[in-house]
Short mmCIF file of C-alpha atoms and ligand atoms in Angstrom, two decimals:
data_model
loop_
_atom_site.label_atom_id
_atom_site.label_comp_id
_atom_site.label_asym_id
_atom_site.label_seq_id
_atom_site.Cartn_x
_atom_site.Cartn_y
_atom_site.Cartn_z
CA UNK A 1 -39.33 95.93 -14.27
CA UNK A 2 -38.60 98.33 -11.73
CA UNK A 3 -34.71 98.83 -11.24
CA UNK A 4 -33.04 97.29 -7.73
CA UNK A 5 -32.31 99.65 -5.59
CA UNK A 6 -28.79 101.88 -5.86
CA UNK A 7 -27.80 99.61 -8.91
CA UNK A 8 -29.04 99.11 -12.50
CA UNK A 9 -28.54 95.33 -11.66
CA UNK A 10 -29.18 93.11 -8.91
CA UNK A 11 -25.59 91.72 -7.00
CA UNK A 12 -26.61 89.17 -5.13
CA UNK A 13 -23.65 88.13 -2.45
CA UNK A 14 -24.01 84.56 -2.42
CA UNK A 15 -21.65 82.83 -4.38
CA UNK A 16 -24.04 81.34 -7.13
CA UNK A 17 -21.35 78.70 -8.99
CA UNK A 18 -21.59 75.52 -7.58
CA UNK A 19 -17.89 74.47 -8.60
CA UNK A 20 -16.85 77.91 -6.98
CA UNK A 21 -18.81 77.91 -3.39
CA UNK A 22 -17.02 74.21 -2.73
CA UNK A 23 -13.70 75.80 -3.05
CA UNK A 24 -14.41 78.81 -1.16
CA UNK A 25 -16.10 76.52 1.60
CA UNK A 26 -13.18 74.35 2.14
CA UNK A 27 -10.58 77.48 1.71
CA UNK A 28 -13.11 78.94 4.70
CA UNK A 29 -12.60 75.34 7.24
CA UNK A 30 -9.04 76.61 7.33
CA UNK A 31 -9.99 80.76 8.48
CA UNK A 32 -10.53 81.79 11.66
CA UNK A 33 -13.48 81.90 12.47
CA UNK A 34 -16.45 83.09 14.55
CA UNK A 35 -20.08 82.20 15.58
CA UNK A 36 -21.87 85.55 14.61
CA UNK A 37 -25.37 86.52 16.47
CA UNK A 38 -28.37 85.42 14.61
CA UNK A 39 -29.41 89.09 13.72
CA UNK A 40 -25.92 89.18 11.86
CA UNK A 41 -26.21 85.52 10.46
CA UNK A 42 -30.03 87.15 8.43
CA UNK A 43 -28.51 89.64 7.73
CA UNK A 44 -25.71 87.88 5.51
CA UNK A 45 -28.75 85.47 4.38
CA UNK A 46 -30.26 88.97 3.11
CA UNK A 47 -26.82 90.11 1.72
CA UNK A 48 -26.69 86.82 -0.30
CA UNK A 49 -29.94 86.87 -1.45
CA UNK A 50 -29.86 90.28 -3.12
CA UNK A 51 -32.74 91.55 -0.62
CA UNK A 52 -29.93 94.16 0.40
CA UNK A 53 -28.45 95.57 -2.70
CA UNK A 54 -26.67 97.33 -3.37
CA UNK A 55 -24.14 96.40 -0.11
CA UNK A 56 -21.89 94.88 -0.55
CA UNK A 57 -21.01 93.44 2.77
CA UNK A 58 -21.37 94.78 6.54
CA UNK A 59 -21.48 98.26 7.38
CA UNK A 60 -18.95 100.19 9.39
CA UNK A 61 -19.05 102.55 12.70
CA UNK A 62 -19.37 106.01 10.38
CA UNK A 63 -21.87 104.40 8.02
CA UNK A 64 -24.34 103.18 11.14
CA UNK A 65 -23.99 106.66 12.89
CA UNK A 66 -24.94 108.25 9.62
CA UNK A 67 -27.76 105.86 8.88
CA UNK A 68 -28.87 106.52 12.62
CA UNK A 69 -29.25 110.30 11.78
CA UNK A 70 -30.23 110.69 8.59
CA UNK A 71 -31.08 107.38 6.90
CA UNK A 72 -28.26 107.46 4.50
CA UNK A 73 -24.58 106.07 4.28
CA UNK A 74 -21.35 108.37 4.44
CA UNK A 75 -21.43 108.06 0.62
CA UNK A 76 -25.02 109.30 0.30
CA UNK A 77 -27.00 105.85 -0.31
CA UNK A 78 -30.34 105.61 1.37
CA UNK A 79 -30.38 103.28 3.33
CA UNK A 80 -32.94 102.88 6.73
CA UNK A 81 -30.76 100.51 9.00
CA UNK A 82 -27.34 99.44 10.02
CA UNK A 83 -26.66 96.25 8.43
CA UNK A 84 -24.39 95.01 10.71
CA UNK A 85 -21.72 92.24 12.25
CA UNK A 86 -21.53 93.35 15.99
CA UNK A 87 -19.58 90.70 18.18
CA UNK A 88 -18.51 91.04 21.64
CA UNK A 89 -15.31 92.86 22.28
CA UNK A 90 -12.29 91.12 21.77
CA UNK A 91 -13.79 88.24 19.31
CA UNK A 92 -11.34 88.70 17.17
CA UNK A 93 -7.66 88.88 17.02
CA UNK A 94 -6.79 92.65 15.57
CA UNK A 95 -4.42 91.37 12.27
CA UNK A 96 -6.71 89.43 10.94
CA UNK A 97 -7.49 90.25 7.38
CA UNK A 98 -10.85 87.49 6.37
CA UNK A 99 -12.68 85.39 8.54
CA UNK A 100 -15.10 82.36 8.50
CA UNK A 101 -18.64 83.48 9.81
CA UNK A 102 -20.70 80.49 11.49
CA UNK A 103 -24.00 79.86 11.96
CA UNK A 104 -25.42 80.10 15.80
CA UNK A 105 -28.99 79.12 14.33
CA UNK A 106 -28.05 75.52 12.78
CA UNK A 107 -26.24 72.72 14.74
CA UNK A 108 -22.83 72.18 14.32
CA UNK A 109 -22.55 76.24 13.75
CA UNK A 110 -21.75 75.50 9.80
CA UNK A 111 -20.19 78.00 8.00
CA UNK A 112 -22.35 80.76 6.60
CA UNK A 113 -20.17 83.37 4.68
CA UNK A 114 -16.35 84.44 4.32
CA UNK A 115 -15.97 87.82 5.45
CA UNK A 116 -12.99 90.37 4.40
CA UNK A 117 -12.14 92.36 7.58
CA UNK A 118 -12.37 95.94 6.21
CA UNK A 119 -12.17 97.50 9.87
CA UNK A 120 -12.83 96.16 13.68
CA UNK A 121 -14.54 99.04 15.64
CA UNK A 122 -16.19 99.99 19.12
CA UNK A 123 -19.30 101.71 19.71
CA UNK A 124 -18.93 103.13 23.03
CA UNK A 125 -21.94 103.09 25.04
CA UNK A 126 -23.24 106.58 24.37
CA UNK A 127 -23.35 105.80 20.39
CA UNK A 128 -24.79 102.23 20.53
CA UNK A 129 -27.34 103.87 22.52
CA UNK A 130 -27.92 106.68 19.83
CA UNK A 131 -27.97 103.78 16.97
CA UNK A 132 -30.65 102.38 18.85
CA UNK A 133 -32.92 105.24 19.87
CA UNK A 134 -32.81 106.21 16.25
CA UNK A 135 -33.51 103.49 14.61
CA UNK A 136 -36.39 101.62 17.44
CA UNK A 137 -37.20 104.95 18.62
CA UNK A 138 -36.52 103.70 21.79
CA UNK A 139 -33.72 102.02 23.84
CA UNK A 140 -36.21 100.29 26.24
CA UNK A 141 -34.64 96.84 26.61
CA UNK A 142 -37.90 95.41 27.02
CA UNK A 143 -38.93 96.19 23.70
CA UNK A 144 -37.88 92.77 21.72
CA UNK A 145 -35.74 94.11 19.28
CA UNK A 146 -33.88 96.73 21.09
CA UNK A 147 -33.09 93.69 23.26
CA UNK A 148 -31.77 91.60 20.36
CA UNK A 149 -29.64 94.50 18.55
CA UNK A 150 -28.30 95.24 22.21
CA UNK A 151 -27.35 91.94 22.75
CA UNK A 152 -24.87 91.40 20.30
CA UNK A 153 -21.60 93.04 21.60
CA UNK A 154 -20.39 96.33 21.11
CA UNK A 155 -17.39 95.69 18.78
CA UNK A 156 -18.20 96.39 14.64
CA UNK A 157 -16.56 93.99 12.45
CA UNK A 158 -17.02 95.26 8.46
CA UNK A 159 -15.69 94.48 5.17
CA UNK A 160 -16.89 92.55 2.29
CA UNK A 161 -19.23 89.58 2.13
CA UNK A 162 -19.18 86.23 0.13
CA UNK A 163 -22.29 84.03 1.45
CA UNK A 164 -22.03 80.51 0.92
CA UNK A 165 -25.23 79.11 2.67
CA UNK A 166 -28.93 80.40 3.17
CA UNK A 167 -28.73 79.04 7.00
CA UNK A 168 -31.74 76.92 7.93
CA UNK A 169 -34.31 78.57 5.44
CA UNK A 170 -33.56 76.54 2.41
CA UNK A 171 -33.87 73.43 3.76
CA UNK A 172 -36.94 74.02 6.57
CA UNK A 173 -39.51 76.02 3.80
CA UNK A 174 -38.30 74.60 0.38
CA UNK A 175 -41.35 75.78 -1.14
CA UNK A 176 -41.46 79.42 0.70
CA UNK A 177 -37.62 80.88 1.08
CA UNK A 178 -36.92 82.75 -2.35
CA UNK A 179 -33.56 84.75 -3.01
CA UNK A 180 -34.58 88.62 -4.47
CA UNK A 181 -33.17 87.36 -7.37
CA UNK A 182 -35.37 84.49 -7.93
CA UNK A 183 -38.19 86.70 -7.22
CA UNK A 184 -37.37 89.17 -9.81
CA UNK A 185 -37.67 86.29 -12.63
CA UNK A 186 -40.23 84.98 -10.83
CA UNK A 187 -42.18 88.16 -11.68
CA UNK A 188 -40.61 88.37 -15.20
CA UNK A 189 -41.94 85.25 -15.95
CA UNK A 190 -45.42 86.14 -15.30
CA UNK A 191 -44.88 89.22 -17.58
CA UNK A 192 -46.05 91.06 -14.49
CA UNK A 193 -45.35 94.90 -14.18
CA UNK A 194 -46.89 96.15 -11.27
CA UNK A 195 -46.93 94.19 -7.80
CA UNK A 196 -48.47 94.77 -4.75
CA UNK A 197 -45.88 93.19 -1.78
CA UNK A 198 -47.96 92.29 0.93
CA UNK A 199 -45.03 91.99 4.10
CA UNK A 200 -46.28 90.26 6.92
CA UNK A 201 -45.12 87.95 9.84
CA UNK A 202 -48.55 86.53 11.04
CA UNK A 203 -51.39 84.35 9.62
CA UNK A 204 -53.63 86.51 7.20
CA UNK A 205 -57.28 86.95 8.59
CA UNK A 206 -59.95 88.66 6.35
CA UNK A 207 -58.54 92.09 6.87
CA UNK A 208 -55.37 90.82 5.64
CA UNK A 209 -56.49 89.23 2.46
CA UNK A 210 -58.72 92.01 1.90
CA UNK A 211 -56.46 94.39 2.33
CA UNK A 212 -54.62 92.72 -0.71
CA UNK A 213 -57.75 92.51 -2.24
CA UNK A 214 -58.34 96.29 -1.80
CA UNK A 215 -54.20 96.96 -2.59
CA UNK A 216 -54.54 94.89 -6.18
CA UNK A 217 -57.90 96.49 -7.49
CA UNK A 218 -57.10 100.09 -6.54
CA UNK A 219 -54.16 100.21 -8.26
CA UNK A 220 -54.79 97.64 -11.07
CA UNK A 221 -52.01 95.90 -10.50
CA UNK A 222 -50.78 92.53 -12.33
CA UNK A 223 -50.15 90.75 -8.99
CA UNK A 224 -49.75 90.30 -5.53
CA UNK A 225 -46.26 88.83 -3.58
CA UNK A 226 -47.33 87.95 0.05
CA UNK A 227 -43.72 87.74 1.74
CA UNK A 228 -43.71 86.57 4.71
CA UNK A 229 -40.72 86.52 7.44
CA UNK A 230 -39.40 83.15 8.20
CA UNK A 231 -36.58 84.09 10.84
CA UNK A 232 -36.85 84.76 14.49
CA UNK A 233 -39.70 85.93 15.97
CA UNK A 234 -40.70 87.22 19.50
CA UNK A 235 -41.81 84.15 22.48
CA UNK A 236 -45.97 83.73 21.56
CA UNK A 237 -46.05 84.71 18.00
CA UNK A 238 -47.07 81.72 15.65
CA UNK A 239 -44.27 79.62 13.78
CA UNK A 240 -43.67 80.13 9.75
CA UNK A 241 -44.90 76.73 9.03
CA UNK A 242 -48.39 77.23 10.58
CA UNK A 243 -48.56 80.64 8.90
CA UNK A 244 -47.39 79.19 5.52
CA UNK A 245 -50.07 76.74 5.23
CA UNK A 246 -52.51 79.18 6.39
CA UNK A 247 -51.72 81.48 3.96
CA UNK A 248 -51.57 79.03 1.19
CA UNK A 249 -55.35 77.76 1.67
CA UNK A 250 -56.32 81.32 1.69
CA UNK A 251 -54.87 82.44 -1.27
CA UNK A 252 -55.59 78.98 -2.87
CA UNK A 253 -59.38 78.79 -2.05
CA UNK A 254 -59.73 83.12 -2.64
CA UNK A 255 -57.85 84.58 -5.10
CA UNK A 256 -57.78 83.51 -8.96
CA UNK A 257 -55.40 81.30 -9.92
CA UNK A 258 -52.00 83.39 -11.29
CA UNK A 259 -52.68 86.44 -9.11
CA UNK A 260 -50.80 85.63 -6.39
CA UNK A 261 -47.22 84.67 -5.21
CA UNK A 262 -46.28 83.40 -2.06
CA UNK A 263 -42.71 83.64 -0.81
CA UNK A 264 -40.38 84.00 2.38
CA UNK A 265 -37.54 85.95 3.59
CA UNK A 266 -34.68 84.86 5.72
CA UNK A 267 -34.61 87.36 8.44
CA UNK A 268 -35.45 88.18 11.78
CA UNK A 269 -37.89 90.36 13.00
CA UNK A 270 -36.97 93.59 14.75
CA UNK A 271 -40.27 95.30 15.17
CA UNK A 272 -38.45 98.62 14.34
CA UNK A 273 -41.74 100.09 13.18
CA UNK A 274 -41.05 102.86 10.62
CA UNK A 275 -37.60 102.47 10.02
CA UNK A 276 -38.49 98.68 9.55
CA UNK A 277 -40.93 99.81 7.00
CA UNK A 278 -38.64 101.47 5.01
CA UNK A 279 -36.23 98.70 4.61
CA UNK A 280 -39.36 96.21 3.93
CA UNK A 281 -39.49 98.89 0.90
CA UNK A 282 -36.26 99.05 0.05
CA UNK A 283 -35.64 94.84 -0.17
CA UNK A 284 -39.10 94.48 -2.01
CA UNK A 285 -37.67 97.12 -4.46
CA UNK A 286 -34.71 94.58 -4.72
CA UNK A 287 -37.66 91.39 -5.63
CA UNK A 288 -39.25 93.50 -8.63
CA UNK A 289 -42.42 94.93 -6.42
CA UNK A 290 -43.67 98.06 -7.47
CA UNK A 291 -45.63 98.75 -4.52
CA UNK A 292 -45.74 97.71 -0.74
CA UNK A 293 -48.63 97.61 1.36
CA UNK A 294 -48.22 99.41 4.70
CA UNK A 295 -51.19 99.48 6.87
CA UNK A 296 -51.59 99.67 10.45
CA UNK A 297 -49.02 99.15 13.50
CA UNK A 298 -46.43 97.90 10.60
CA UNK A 299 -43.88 95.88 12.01
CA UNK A 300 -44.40 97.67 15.33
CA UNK A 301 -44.70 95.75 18.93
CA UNK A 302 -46.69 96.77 22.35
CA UNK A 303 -47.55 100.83 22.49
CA UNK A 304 -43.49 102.00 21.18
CA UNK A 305 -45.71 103.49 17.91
CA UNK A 306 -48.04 105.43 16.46
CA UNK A 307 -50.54 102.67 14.69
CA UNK A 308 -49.94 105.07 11.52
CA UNK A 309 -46.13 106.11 12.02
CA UNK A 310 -44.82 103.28 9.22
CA UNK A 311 -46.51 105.39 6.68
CA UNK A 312 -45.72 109.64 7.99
CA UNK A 313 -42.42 108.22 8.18
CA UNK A 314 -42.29 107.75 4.12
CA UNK A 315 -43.97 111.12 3.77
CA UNK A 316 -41.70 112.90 6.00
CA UNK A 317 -38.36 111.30 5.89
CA UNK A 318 -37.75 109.21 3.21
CA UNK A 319 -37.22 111.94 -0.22
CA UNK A 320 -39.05 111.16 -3.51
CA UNK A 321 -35.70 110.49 -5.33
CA UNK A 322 -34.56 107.77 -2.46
CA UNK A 323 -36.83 105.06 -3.58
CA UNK A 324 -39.05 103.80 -6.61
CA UNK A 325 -41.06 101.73 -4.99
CA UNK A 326 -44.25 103.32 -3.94
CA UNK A 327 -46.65 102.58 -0.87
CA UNK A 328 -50.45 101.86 -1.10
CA UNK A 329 -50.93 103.32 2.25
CA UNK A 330 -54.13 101.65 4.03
CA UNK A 331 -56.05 102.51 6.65
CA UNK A 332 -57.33 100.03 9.49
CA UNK A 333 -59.29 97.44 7.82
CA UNK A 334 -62.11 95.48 9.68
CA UNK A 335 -65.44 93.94 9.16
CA UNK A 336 -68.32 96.28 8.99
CA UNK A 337 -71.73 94.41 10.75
CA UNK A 338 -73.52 97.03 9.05
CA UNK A 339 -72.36 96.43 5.54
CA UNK A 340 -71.11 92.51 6.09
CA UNK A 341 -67.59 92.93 5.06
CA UNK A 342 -64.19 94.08 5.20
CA UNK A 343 -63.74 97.77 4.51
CA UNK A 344 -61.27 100.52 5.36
CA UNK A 345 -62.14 102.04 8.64
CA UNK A 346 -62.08 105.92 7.15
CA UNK A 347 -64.52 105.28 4.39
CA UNK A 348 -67.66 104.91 6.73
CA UNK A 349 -67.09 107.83 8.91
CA UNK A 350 -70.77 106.86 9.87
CA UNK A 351 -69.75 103.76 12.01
CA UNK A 352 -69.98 103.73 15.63
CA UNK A 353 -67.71 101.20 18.11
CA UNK A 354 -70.74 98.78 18.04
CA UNK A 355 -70.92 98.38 13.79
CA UNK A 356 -67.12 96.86 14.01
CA UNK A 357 -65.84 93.34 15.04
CA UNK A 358 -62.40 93.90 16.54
CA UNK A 359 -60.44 91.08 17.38
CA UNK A 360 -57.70 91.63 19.52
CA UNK A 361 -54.49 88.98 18.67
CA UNK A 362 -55.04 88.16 22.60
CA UNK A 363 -58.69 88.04 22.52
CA UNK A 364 -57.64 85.36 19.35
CA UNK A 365 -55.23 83.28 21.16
CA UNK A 366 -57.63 83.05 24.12
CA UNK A 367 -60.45 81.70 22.00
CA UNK A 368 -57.79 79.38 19.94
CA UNK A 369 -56.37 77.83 23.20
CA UNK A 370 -59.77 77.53 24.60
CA UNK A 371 -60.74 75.74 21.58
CA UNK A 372 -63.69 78.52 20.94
CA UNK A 373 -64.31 78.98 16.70
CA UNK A 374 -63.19 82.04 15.31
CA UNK A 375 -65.95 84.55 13.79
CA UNK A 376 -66.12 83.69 9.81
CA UNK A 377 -66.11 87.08 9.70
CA UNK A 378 -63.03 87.60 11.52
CA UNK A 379 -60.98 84.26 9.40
CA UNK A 380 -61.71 82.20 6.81
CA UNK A 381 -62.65 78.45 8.31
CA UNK A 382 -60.19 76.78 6.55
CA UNK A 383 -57.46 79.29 8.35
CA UNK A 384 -59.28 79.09 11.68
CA UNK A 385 -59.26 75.14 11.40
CA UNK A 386 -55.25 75.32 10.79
CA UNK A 387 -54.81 77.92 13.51
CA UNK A 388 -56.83 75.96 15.90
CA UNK A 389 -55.28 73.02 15.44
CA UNK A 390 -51.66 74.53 15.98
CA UNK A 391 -53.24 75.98 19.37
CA UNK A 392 -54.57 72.81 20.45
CA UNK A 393 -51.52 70.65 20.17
S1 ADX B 401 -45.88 93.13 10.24
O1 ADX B 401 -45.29 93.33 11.54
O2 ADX B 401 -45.20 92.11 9.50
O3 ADX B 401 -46.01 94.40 9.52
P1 ADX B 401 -48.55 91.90 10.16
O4 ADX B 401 -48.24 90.61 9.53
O5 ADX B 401 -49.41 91.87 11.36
O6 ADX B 401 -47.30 92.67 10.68
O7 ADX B 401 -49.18 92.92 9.14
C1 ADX B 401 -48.95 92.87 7.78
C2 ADX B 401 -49.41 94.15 7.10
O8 ADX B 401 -50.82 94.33 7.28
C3 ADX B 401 -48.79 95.44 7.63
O9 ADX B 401 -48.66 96.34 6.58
C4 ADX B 401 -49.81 95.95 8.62
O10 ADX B 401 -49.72 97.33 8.78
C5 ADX B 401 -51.10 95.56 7.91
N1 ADX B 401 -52.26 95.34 8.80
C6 ADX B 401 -52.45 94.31 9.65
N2 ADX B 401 -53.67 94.37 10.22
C7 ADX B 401 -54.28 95.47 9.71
C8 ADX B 401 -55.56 96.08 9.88
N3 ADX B 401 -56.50 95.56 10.66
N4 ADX B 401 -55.80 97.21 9.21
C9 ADX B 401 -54.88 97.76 8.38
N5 ADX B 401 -53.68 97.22 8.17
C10 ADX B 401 -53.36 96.09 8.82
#
């Protein structure tokens, strides 16, 4: 199986002994502690579930503004984007050496992780600025994630990790929220080699599945992982339990049984666009996947990129050494009226406007809301049905 990434083996942060994570939990009621920003609370969920190996807790000032510029850490691991605890100034008092991290996503704000204070930091204006034009390409604070990572507070808090709970994830998608390491014996099990990881964050239509489809038989692979993000999302897009049982029917009614794996991540969505690309490689490295899917507008939001900029950004900026994982780069997929099915735009240079059906996801949430059926060509009915039925309640 392909190797983790930075590591020969996978360190998971989360403490996995039962006997042990009781201890540390009641040893943590008696720390001070804080209630960190949700972006920080998935990103010790990712920490714990080995998705972000090889760190081995949060990041500090010099490794961000070295990340920013050149996507590695002051040591030299490559590594796409801060992973970081950013709380307001002040937050916490200067000698303290470990603190109790809480949860600002459950109720009660339980305790998510122990955290060893390693340094407390500022960013000064100017350099939270740079951190964020670097890695969203833009510091526009209407763009969604900008607005998130901006939010936060300007004060670094980093050190070591020890994650005690998976937040709301384990107990809201049971069946859905896998650790990296679970994944990786998941796909050990199967005896599977090569795996296509399908990332996504939205129900799969026909140019989704087929782009899997497409993805599996070009490069003969043993298997597919659709992973799909179960944290935050922007106001409008659809919930993880509507787009979990969507997914399920479709891979249920049309895929052979044993091809396919369907799991979730615990993390929220930034809509970082290439650099968010790069870490979707990077943590599907860490599950086992030999190969991730990147297609068009990948993880991007509104106009901020290029609908092909997720995949120059791998060809440009990201050297061959930095990563093993390798991308099955596709191009805009749709259904052909001329040849009645899904195909990759750049294969029929012969197509004009007219021999397409393009959907836009507005055009699709009018017709939902409005009760209109969806094209079969556009979704499968038995998605449609589940979509429609999420739209009119
Ligand atoms: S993402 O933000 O999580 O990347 P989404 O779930 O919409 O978004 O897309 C999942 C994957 O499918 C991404 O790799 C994206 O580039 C790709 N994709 C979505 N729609 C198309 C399409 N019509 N043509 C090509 N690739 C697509």
């Amino acid at each position: 199986m392909i190797k983790p990434h930075g590591s020969d083996k996978l360190h998971p942060l989360y403490v996995q002994d039962k006997a042990s994570r009781t201890e540390l939990l009641e040893e943590a009621k008696t720390l001070p502690s804080i209630t960190v920003s949700s972006s920080a609370a998935a990103n010790a969920v990712m920490l714990g579930c080995g998705y972000f190996n090889p760190l081995s807790g949060f990041m500090d000032k010099q490794d961000a503004l070295f990340i920013a510029d050149t996507m590695k850490t002051a040591s030299g691991l490559f590594w796409p984007i801060p992973v970081l605890n950013l709380v307001p100034e002040n937050s916490i008092p200067g000698d303290c050496k470990i603190i109790s991290l809480r949860d600002p996503n459950v109720d009660g704000n339980p305790i998510l992780a122990v955290q060893e204070i390693k340094s407390i930091e500022t960013f000064s204006e100017v350099e939270l600025s740079h951190v964020t034009e670097k890695v969203f390409g833009t510091t526009d604070a209407s763009h969604p994630g900008v607005a998130a990572f901006n939010s936060q507070g300007n004060s670094i808090i980093s050190g070591p990790l020890k994650v005690l709970d998976f937040s709301y994830f384990e107990k809201d998608f049971p069946e859905t929220f896998r650790t990296a390491y679970q994944l990786r014996d998941s796909i050990s099990e199967a005896g599977w080699k090569k795996v296509v990881a399908f990332q996504t964050r939205n129900p799969m239509h026909r140019a989704h599945e087929e782009l899997c489809r497409m993805a599996f038989e070009s490069l003969d692979a043993d298997g597919i992982l659709i992973h799909m993000l179960l944290g935050k999302l922007k106001p409008g897009d659809i919930p993880a339990d509507v787009r979990d049982s969507s997914i399920r029917i479709m891979a249920e009614k049309y895929f052979p049984a044993g091809t396919i794996k369907i799991a979730g991540y615990g993390f929220d969505m930034m809509y970082a666009g290439p650099r968010e690309a790069v870490l979707h490689a990077v943590f599907r490295q860490n599950s086992g996947c030999s190969h991730l899917i990147v297609g068009r507008d990948h993880a991007g939001v509104g106009d901020y990129y290029g609908p092909f900029e997720a995949q120059e950004i791998f060809r440009k900026q990201v050297p061959e050494e930095a990563l093993e994982i390798k991308i099955f780069e596709a191009d805009h997929t749709a259904w052909s009226k001329k040849l009645n099915k899904v195909v990759m735009m750049r294969d029929h240079p012969d197509h004009t406007k007219e021999d397409w059906l393009f959907l836009s996801g507005t055009r699709v949430r009018e017709m939902l809301s409005k009760g209109e059926p969806l094209p079969e060509e556009f979704s499968r009915p038995e998605v449609a049905e589940i979509l429609m039925k999420y739209y009119q309640s």
